[in-house]
GROMACS .gro file of C-alpha atoms in nm:
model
  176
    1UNK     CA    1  12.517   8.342   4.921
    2UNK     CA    2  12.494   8.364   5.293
    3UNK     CA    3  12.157   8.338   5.469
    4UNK     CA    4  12.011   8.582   5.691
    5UNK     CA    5  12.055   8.500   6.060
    6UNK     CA    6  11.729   8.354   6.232
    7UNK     CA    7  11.531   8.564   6.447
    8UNK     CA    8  11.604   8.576   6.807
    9UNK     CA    9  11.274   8.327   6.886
   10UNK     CA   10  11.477   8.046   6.713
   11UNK     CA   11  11.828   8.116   6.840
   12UNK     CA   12  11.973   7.959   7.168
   13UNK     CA   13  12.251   8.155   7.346
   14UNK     CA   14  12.465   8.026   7.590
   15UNK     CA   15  12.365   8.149   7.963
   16UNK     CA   16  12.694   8.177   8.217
   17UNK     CA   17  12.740   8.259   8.597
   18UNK     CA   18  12.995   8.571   8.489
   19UNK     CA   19  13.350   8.491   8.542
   20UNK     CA   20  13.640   8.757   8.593
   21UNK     CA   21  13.685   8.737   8.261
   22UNK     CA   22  13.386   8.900   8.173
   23UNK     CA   23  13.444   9.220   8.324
   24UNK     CA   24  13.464   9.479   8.051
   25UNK     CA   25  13.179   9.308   7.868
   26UNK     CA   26  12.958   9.326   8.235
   27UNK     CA   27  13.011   9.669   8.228
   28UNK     CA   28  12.929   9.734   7.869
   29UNK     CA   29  12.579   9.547   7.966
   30UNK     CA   30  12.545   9.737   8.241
   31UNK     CA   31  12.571  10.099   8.078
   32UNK     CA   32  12.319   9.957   7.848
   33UNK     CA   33  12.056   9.832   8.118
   34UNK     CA   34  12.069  10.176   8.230
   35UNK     CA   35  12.009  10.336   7.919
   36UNK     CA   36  11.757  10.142   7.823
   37UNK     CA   37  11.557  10.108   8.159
   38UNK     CA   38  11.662  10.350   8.364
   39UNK     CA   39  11.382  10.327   8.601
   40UNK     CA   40  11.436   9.919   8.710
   41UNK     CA   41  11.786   9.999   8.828
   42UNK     CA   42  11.886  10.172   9.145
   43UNK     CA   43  12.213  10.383   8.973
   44UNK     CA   44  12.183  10.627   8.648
   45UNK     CA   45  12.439  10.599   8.333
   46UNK     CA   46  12.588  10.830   8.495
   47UNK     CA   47  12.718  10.663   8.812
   48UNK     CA   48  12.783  10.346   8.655
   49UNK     CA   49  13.031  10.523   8.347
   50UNK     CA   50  13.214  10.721   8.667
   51UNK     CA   51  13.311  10.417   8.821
   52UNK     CA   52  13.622  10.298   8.712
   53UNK     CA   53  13.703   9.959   8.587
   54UNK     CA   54  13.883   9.779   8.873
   55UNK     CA   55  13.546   9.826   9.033
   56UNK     CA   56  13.353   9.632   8.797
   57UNK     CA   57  13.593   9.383   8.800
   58UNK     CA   58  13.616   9.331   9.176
   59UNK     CA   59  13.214   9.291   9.188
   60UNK     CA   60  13.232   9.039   8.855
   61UNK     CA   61  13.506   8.842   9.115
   62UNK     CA   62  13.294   8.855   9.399
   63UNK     CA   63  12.968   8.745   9.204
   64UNK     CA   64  13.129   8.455   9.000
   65UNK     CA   65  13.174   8.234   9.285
   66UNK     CA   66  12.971   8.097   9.661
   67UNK     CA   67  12.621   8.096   9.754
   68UNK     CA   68  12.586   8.464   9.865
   69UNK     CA   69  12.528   8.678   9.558
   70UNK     CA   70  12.561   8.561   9.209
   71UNK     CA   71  12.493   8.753   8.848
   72UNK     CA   72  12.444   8.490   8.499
   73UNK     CA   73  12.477   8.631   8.162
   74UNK     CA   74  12.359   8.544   7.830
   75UNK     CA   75  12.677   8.523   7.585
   76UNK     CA   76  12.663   8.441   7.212
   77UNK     CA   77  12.991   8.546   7.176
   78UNK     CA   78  13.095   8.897   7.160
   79UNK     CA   79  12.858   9.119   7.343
   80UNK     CA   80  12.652   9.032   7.618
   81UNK     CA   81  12.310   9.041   7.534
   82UNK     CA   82  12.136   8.955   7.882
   83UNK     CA   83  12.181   8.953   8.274
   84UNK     CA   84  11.999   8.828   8.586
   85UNK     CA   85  12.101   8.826   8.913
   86UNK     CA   86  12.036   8.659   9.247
   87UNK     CA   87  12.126   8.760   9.652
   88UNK     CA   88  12.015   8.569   9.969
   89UNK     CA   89  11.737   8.781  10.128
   90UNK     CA   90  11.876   8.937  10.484
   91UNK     CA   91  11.536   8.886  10.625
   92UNK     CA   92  11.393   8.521  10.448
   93UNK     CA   93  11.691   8.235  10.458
   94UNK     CA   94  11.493   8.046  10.177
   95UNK     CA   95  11.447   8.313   9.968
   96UNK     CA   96  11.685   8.460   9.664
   97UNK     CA   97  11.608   8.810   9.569
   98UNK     CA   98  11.623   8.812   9.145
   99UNK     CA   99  11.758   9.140   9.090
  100UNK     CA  100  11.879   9.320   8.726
  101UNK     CA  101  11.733   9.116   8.530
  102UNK     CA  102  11.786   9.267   8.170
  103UNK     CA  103  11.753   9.118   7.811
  104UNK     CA  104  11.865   9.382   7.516
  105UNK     CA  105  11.596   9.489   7.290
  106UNK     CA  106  11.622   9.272   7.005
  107UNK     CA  107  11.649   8.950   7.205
  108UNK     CA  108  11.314   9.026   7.393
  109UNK     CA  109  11.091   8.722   7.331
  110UNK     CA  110  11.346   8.504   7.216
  111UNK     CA  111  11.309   8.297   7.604
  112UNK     CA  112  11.604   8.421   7.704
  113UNK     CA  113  11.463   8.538   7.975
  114UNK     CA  114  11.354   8.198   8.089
  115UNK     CA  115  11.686   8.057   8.046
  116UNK     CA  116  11.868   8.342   8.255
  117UNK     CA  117  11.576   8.285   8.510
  118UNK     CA  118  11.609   7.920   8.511
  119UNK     CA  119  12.005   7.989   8.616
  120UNK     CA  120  11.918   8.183   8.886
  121UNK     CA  121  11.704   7.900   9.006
  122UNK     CA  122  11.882   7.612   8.979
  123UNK     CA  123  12.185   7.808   9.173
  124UNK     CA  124  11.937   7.923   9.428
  125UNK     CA  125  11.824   7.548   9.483
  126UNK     CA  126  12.183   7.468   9.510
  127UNK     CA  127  12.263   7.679   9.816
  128UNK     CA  128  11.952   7.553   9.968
  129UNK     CA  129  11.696   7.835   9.918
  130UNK     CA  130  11.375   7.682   9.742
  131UNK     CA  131  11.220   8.040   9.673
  132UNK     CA  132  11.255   8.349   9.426
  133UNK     CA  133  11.113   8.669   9.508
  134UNK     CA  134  11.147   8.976   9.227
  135UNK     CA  135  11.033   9.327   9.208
  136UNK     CA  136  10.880   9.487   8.953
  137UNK     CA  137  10.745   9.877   8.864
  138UNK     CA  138  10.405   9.899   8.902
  139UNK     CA  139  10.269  10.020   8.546
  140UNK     CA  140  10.553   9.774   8.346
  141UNK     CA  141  10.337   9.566   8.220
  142UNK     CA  142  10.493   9.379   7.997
  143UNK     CA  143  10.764   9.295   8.254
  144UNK     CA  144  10.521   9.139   8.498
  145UNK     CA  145  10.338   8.947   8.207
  146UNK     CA  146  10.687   8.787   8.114
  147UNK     CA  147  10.752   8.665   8.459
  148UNK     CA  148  10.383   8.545   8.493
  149UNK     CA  149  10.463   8.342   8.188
  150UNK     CA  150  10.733   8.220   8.403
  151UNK     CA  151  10.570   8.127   8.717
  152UNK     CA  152  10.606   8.435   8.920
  153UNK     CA  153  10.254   8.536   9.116
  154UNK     CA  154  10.174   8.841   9.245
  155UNK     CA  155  10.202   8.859   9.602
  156UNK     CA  156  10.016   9.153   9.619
  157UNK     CA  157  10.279   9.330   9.822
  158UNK     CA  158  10.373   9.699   9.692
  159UNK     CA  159  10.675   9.871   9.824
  160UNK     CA  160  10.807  10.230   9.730
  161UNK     CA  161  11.030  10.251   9.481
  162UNK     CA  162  11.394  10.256   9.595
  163UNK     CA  163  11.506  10.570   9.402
  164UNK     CA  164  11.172  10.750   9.308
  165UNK     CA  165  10.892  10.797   9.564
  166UNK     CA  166  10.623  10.846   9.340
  167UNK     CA  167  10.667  10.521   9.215
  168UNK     CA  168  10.556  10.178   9.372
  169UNK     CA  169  10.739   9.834   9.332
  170UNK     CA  170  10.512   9.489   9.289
  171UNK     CA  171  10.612   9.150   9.424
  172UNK     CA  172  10.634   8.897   9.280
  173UNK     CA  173  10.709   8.503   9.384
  174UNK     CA  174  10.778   8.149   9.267
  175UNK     CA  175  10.945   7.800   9.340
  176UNK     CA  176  11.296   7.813   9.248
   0.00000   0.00000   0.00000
């Protein structure tokens, strides 16, 4: 008799900076980010599905090496089941911008979350920037209580939403 696996809150997955390797899985994530949350993204299924493969693979190439832009993944083995991302900010030189961060639904409040987070910081610190900085839709909630949970204050700063004008962005901020 074989036991039923634990739920997510007492499983550990390994988290990754992506590697070439990974590209067909990356994209596989990515089609379900945008499914799932279509408003914290700035590209619909639609765009993402049209691209074509060598694509994905020449961004997971770029990404999974230097100090400029770099995404982590959460990999049990398999599937990917999350992704966070980090990019120097253009305008702060000791500041990464977290973008895509993503867990899939049934590993939400397992702290993977944390654990991608905690990637993205510890590279950050690495190439010298001692700050994250995140965006989040006003309204999500949830979202902005996670990263609370993870040290990230509200600046109090609201910016338009990239993609949708009616809606407004929150920042948020914290040590890396």
């Amino acid at each position: 008799m074989t036991s039923a696996p634990a739920p997510p809150a007492t499983r550990t997955v390994p988290v990754h900076r992506v590697r070439p390797q990974d590209a067909a899985r990356m994209r596989a994530l990515r089609l379900e980010m945008l499914a799932d949350a279509p408003l914290a993204f700035l590209e619909t299924v639609a765009e993402a599905a049209a691209r074509p493969h060598a694509d994905y693979a020449a961004r997971i190439a770029y990404v999974s090496q230097g100090c400029h832009t770099a995404q982590f993944v959460a990999d049990p083995g398999g599937r990917l089941v999350g992704h966070a991302g980090g990019t120097v900010s253009p305008d702060e030189p000791d500041l990464t911008v977290v973008y895509a961060v993503y867990v899939t639904p049934s590993w939400r409040g397992s702290g993977l979350l944390g654990a991608l987070i905690d990637e993205v910081a510890a590279w950050s610190r690495a190439c010298g920037r001692p700050q994250l900085m995140l965006e989040v839709v006003v309204g999500n909630d949830r979202a902005c209580r996670a990263y609370h949970r993870l040290g990230f204050t509200d600046t109090g700063v609201r910016v338009p939403h990239p993609k949708i004008p009616a809606l407004n962005e929150l920042q948020m901020r914290r040590p890396a």
